[in-house]
Coordinates of C-alpha atoms and ligand atoms in Angstrom, one line a residue:
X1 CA -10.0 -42.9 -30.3
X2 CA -13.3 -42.5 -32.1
X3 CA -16.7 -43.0 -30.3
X4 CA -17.6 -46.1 -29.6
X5 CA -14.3 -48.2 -29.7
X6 CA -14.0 -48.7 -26.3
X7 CA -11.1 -50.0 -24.3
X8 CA -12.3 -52.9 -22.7
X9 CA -10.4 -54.4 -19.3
X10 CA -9.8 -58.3 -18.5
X11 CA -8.8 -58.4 -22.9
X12 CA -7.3 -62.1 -23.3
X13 CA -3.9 -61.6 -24.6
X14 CA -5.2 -63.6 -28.0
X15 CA -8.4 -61.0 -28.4
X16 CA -6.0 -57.8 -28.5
X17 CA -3.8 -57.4 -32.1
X18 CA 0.1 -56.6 -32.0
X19 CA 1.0 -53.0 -30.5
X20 CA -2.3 -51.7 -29.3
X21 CA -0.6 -51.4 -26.1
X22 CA -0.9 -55.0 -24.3
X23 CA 1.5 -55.3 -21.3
X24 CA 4.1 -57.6 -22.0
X25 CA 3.0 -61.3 -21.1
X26 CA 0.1 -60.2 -19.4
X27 CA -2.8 -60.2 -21.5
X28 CA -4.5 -57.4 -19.8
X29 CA -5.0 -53.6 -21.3
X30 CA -2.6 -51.1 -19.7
X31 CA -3.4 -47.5 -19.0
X32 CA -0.8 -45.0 -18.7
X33 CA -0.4 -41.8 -16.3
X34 CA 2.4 -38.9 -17.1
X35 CA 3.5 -38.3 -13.5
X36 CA 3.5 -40.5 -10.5
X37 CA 1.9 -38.4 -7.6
X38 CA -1.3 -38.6 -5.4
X39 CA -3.8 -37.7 -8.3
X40 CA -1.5 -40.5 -10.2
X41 CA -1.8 -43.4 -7.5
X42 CA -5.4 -42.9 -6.9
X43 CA -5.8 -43.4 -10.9
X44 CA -3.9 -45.9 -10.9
X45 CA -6.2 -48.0 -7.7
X46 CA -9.4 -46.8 -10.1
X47 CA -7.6 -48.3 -13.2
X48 CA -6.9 -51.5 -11.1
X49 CA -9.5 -52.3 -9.4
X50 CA -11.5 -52.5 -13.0
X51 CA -9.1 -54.9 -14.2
X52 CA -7.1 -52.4 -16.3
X53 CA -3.1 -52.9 -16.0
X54 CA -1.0 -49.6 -15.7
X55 CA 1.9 -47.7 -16.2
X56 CA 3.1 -44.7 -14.8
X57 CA 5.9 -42.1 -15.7
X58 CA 7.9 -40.1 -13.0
X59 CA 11.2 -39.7 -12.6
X60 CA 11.4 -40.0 -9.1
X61 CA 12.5 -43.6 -8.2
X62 CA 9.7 -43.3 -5.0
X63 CA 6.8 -41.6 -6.6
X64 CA 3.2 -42.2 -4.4
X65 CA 1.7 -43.7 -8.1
X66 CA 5.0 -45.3 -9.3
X67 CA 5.0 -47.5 -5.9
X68 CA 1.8 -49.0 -6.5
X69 CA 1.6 -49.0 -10.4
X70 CA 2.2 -52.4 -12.9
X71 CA 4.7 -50.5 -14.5
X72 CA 6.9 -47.4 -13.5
X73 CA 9.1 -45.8 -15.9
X74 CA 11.7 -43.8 -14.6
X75 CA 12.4 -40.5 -17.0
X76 CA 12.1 -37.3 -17.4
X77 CA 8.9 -36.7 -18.8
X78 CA 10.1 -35.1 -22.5
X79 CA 12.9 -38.1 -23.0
X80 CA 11.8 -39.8 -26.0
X81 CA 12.8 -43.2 -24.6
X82 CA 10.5 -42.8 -21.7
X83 CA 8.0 -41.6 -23.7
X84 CA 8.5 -44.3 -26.6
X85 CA 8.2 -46.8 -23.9
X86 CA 5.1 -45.3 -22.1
X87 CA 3.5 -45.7 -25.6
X88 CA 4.5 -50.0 -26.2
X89 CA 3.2 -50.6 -23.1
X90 CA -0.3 -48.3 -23.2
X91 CA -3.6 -48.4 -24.8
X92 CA -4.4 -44.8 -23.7
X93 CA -2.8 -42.2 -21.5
X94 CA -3.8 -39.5 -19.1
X95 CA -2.1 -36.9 -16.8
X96 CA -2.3 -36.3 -13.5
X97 CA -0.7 -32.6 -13.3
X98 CA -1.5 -29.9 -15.4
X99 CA 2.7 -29.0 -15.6
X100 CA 3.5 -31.5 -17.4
X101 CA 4.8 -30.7 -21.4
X102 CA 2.1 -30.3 -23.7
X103 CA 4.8 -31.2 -26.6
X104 CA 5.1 -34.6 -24.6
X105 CA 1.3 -35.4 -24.7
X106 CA 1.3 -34.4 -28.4
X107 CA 4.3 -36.9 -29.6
X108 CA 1.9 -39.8 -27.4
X109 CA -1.1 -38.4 -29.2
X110 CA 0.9 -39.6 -32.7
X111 CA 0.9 -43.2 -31.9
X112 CA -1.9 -43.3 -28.8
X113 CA -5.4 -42.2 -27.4
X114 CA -4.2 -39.5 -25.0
X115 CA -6.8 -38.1 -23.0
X116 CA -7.2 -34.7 -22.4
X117 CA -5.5 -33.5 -24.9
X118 CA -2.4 -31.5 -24.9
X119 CA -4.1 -28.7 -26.7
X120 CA -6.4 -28.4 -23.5
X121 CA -3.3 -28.9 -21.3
X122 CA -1.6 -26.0 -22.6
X123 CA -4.6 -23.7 -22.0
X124 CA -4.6 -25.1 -18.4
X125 CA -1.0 -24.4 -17.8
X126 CA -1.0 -20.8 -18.8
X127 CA -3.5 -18.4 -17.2
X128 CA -3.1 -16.2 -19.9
X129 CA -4.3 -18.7 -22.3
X130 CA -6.9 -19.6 -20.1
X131 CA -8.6 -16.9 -19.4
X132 CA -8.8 -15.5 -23.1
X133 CA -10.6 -18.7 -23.2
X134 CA -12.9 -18.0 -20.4
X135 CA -13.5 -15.0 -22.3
X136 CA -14.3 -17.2 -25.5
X137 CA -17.2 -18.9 -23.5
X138 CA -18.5 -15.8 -22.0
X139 CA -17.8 -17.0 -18.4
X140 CA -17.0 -13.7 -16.3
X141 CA -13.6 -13.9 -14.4
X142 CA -11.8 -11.8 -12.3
X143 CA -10.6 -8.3 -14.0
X144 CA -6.9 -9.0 -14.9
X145 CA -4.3 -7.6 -17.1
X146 CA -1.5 -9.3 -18.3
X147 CA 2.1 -8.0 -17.3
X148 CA 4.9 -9.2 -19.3
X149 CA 7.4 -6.3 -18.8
X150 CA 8.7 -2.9 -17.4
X151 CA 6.3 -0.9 -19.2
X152 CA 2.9 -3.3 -18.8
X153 CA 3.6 -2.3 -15.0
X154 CA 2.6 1.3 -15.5
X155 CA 0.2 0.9 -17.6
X156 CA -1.8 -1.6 -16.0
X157 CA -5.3 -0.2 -14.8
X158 CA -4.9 1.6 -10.8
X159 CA -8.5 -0.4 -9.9
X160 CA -6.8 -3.7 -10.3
X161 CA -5.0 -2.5 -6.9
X162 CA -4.8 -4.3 -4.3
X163 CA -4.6 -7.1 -6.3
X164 CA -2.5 -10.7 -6.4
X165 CA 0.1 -10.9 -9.1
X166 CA 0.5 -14.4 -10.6
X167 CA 3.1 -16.0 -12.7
X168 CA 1.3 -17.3 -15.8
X169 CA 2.9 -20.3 -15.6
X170 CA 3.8 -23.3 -13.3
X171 CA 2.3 -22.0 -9.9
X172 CA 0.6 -24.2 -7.8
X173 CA -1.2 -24.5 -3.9
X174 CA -0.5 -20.6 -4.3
X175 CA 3.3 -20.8 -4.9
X176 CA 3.8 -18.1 -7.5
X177 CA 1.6 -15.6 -6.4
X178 CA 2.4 -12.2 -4.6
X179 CA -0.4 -9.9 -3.1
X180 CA 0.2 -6.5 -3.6
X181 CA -1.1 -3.3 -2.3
X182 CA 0.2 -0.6 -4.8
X183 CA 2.2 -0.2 -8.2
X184 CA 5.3 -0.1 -6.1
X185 CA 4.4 -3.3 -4.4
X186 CA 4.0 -4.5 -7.8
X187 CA 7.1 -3.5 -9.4
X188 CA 9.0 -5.6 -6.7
X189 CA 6.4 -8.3 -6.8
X190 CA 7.5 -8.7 -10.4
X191 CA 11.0 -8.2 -9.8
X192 CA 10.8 -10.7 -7.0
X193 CA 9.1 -13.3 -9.6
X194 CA 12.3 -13.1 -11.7
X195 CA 9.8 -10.9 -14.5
X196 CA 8.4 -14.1 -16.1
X197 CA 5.4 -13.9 -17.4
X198 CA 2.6 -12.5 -14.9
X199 CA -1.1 -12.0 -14.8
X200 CA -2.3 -9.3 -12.1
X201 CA -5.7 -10.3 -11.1
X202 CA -7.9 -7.6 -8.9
X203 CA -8.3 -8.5 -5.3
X204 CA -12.0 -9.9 -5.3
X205 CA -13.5 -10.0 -1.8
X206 CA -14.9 -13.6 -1.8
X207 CA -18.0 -15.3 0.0
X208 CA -17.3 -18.7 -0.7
X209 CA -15.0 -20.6 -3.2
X210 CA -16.8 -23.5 -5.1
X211 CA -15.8 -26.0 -8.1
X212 CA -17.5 -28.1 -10.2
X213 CA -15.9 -31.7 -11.4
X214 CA -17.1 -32.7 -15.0
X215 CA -16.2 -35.9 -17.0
X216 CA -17.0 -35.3 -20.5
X217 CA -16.0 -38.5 -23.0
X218 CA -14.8 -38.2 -26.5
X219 CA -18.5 -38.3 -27.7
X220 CA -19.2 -35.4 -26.1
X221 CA -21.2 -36.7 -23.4
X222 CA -21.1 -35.4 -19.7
X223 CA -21.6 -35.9 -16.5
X224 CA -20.6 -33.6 -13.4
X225 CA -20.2 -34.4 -9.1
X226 CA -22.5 -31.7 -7.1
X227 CA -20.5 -28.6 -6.2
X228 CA -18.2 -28.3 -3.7
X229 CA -17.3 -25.7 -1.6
X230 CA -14.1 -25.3 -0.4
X231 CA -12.0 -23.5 2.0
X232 CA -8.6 -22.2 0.9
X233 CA -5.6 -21.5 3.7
X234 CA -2.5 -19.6 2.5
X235 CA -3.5 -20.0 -0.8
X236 CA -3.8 -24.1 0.2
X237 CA -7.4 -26.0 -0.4
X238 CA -8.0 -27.3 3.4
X239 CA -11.5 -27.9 3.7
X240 CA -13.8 -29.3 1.4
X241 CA -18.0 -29.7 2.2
X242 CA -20.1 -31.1 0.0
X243 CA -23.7 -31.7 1.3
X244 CA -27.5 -30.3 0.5
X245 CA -27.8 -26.8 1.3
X246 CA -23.6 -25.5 1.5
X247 CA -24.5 -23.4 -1.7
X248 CA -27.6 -21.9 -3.1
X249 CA -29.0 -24.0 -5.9
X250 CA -29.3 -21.3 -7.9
X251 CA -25.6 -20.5 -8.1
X252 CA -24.3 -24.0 -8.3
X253 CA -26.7 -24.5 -11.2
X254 CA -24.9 -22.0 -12.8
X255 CA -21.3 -22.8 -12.0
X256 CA -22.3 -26.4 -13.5
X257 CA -23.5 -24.8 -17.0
X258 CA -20.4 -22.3 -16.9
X259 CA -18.0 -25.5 -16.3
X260 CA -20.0 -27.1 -19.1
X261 CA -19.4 -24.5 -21.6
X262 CA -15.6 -24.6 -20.5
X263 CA -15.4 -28.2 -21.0
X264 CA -17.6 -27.9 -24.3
X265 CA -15.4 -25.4 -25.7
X266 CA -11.9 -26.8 -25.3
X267 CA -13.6 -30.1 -26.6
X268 CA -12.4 -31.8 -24.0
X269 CA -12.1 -35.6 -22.9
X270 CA -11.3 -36.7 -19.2
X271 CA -12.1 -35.4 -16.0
X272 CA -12.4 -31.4 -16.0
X273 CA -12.4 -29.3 -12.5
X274 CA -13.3 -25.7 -12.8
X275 CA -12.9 -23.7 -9.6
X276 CA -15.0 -20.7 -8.5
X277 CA -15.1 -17.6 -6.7
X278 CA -18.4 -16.3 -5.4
X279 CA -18.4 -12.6 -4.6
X280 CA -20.3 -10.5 -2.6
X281 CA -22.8 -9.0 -4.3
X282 CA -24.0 -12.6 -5.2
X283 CA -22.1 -13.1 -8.7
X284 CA -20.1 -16.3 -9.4
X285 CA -16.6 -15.5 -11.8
X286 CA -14.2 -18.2 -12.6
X287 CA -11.1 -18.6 -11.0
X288 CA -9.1 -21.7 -12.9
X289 CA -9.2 -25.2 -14.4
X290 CA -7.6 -27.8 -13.7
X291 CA -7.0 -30.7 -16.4
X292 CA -7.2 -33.6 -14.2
X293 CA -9.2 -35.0 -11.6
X294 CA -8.7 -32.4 -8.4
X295 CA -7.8 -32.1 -4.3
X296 CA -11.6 -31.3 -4.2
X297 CA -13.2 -33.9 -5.8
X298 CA -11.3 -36.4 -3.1
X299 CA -14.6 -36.9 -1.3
X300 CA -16.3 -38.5 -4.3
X301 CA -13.8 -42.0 -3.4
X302 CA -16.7 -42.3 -0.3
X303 CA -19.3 -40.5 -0.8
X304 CA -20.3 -40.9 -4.2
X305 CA -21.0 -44.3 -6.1
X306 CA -18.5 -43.5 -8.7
X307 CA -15.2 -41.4 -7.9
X308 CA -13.5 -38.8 -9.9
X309 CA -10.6 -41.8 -10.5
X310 CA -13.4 -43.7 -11.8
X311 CA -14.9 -41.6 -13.9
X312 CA -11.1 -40.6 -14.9
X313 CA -10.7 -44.1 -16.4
X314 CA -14.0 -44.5 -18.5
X315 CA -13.0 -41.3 -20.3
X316 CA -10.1 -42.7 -21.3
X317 CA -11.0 -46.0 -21.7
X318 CA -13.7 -44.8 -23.8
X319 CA -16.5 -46.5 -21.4
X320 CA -19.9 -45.6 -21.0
X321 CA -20.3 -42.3 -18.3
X322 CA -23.5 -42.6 -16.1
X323 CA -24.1 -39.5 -13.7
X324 CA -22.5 -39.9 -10.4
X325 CA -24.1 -39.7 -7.2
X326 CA -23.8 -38.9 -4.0
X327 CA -24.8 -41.0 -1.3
X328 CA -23.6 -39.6 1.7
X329 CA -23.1 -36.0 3.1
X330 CA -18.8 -35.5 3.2
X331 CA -16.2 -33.1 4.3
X332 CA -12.8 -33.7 3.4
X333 CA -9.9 -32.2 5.2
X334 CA -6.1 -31.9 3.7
X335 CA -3.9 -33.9 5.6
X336 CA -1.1 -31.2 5.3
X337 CA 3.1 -31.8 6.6
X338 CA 2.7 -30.2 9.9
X339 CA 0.2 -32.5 11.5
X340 CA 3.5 -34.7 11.7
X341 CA 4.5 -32.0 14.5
X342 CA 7.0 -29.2 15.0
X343 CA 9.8 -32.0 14.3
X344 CA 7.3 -33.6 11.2
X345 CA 8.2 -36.7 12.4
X346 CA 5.2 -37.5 14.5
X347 CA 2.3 -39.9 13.4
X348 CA -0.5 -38.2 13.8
X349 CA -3.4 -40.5 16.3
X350 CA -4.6 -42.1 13.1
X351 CA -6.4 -44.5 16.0
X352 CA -8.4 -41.7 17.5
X353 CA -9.4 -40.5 14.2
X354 CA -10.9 -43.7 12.8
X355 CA -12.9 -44.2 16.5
X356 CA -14.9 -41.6 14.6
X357 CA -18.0 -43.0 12.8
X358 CA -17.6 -42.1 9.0
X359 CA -13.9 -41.7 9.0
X360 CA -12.5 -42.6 6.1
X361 CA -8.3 -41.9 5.6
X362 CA -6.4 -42.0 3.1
X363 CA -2.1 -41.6 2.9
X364 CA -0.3 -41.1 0.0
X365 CA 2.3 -43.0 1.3
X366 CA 5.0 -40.0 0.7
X367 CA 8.4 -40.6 2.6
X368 CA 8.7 -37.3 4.3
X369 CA 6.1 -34.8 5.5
X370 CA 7.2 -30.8 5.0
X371 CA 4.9 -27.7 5.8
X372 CA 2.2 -27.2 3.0
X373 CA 2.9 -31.1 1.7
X374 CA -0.3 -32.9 0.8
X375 CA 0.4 -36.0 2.6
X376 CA -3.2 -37.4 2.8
X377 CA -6.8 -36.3 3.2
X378 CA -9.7 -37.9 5.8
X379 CA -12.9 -37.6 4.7
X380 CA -16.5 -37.7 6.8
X381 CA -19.4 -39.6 5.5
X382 CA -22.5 -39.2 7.5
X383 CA -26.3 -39.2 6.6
X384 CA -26.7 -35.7 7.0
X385 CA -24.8 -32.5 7.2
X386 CA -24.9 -31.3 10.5
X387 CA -23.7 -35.2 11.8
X388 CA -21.0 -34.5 9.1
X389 CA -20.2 -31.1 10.2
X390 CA -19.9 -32.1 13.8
X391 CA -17.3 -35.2 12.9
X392 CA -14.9 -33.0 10.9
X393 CA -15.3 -30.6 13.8
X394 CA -14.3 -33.9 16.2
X395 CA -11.4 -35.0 13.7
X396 CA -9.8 -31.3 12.9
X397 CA -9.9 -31.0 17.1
X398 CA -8.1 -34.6 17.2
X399 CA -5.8 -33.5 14.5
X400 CA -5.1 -30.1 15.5
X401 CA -6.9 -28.5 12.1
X402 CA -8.1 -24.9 12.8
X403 CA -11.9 -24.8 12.8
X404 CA -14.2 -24.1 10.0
Ligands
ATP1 P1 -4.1 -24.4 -7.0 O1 -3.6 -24.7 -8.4 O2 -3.5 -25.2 -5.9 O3 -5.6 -24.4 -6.9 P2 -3.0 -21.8 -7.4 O4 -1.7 -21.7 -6.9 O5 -3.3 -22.0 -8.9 O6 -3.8 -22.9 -6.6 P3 -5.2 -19.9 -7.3 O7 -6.3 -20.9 -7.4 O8 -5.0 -18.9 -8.4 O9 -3.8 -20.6 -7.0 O10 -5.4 -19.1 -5.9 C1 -5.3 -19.8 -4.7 C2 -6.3 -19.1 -3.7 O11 -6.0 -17.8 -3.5 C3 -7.7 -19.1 -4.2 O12 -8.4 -20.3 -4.0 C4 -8.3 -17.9 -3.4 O13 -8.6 -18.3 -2.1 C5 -7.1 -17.0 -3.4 N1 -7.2 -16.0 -4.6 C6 -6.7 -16.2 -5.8 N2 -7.0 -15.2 -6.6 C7 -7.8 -14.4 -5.9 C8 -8.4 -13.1 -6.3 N3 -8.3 -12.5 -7.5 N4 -9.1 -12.5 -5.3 C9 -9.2 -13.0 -4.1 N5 -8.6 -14.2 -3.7 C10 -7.9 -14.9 -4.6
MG2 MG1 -6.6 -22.8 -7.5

């Protein structure tokens, strides 16, 4: 889509020419998401609640964005007639996970806006890729080397031990990843990943994990949330504080311009999140990007006067970006499968939670709750951050969360 011709909601049906992706009989514009889970749904509320119509593709009959979405189309996500009828129905289309085939966004991109690109995806999906293009923008990241057989697991440098080995591709809330101690640690690390593709990443001692959430439209323009910090659990986000004063200014200044310069560089369009490590001595390296709206920007739904979702569907509507923000001190906490008790078939008090002033829940609506499943998030709004801290305290204590 070129600058300027924006997508605009509420279209009559006799406005908008043949084939530029009306829904059928409805009159409205219809935005389309590859992949129907929670990143999907909330996209799909944004797109809604703007007057946009939508469309979501996921194979999975009962998908958390397929459920509440105009349209669901059941396929695989590389079948052509999926992906042929994705494009009738859709003006534009996004993604809501990083895995899905960069192939499939480039045969959309023939016929329709698709937003971010699949170019971008496919740096995002392989860590190899994307961290020769961290390297590109002169954003430091964590020593690596890349380990594709036998032989690279000799020769890969002895100060990268202890260090986590990670497949380059497909891994996710840490699944993928082994930490290992020594070289022979490593050899059965890689044997135990099947030998796929790996990248061995030095074992950084961290002081805090940050990330930065950018929208950057097909003009170039850009706008970015203030920087989180989060807290990570078996390799899980679980914790997410974003208030005056939970990172020196100085450093999230810098994580902004180094997310920039990511964004800038892949030329990308839609919502970017960049995630961070800050180390001991002080020195902030880059951990990963994600192509999509992100787990950690979930607090900008209440705390912010424009969400990531929002923000999501201007860039690929082509609307007008204004800088977000934030109106109210927030921690989020990850609503994770075993809150639904040893059995996970327990509601967690949901009533006790929202006695809480600033309590502010949200379910995914997923069937079945299993260990490590993201089955919702609660986030705190309060004026200030100590009230804030104290009312995650309150609600982890109700919900039997470990304490932060
Ligand atoms: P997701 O995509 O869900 O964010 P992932 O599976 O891609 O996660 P990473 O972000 O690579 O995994 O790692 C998950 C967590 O593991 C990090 O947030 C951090 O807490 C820890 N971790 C990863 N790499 C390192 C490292 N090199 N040194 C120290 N800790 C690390
Ligand atoms: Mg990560």
């Amino acid at each position: 889509m070129s600058p300027g011709a924006a997508l605009l909601p509420g279209t009559p049906r006799a406005a908008t020419p043949t084939g530029s992706g009306t829904g059928p009989g409805t009159g409205a514009v219809t935005l389309g998401v590859m992949g129907g889970g929670q990143l999907g749904r909330m996209f799909v509320h944004a797109a809604q609640t703007m007057g946009f119509e939508t469309a979501v593709l996921d194979p999975d009959a009962d998908s958390p964005a397929g459920r509440v979405s105009h349209h669901h189309i059941q396929n695989e996500y590389q079948d052509p007639q999926g992906l042929a009828q994705l494009a009738a129905l859709c003006s534009a289309i996004t993604t809501e996970f990083e895995n899905v085939p960069a192939d499939a966004l480039a045969t959309l991109a023939a016929t329709r806006t698709v937003a971010p690109g699949a170019q971008a995806v496919a740096i995002a999906q392989d860590r190899l890729a994307e961290k020769a293009h961290f390297v590109r923008c002169r954003v430091p990241c964590a020593p690596f080397a890349a380990i594709a057989n036998a032989a690279d697991l000799e020769t890969a440098p002895a100060d990268l031990l202890p260090g986590i080995l990670k497949t380059a591709r497909l891994g996710y809330d840490g699944k993928g990843q082994v930490r290992v101690a020594d070289r022979a640690q490593l050899r059965q690390a890689f044997a135990d990943l099947k030998q796929q593709v790996c990248v061995l990443e030095k074992m950084l001692t961290l002081t805090l994990e940050c990330s930065v959430i950018l929208a950057r439209g097909a003009d170039g323009a850009m706008v970015d949330f203030p920087v989180q910090r989060n807290l990570h659990r078996a390799g899980i986000l679980a914790v997410t504080e974003v208030f005056e004063g939970n990172i020196p200014a100085d450093l999230a200044a810098q994580a902004v311009q180094a997310a920039r310069a990511i964004a800038q560089g892949l030329d990308y369009v839609g919502v970017l999140c960049v995630e961070f490590f800050v180390l001991q001595d002080g020195s902030l390296v880059v951990n990963e990007i994600a192509p999509r709206p992100h787990n950690s920007g979930h607090y900008t739904l209440d705390a912010c006067d424009q969400s990531q979702f929002d923000l999501q569907v201007r860039t690929l509507a082509g609307l007008p970006l204004t800088q977000p923000r934030q109106h109210s001190a927030a921690v989020m906490l990850n609503l994770l499968g075993e809150l639904w008790g040893p059995g996970l078939d327990q509601t967690p008090p949901w009533d006790a939670v929202l006695a809480l002033s600033g309590a502010h829940l949200h379910l995914y609506g997923k069937r079945e709750a299993r260990p490590g499943r993201k089955m919702g998030h609660l986030t705190l709004t309060a004026s200030g951050p100590q009230a804030v801290h104290q009312a995650a305290l309150k609600a982890a204590h109700i919900l039997g969360i470990e304490d932060f």
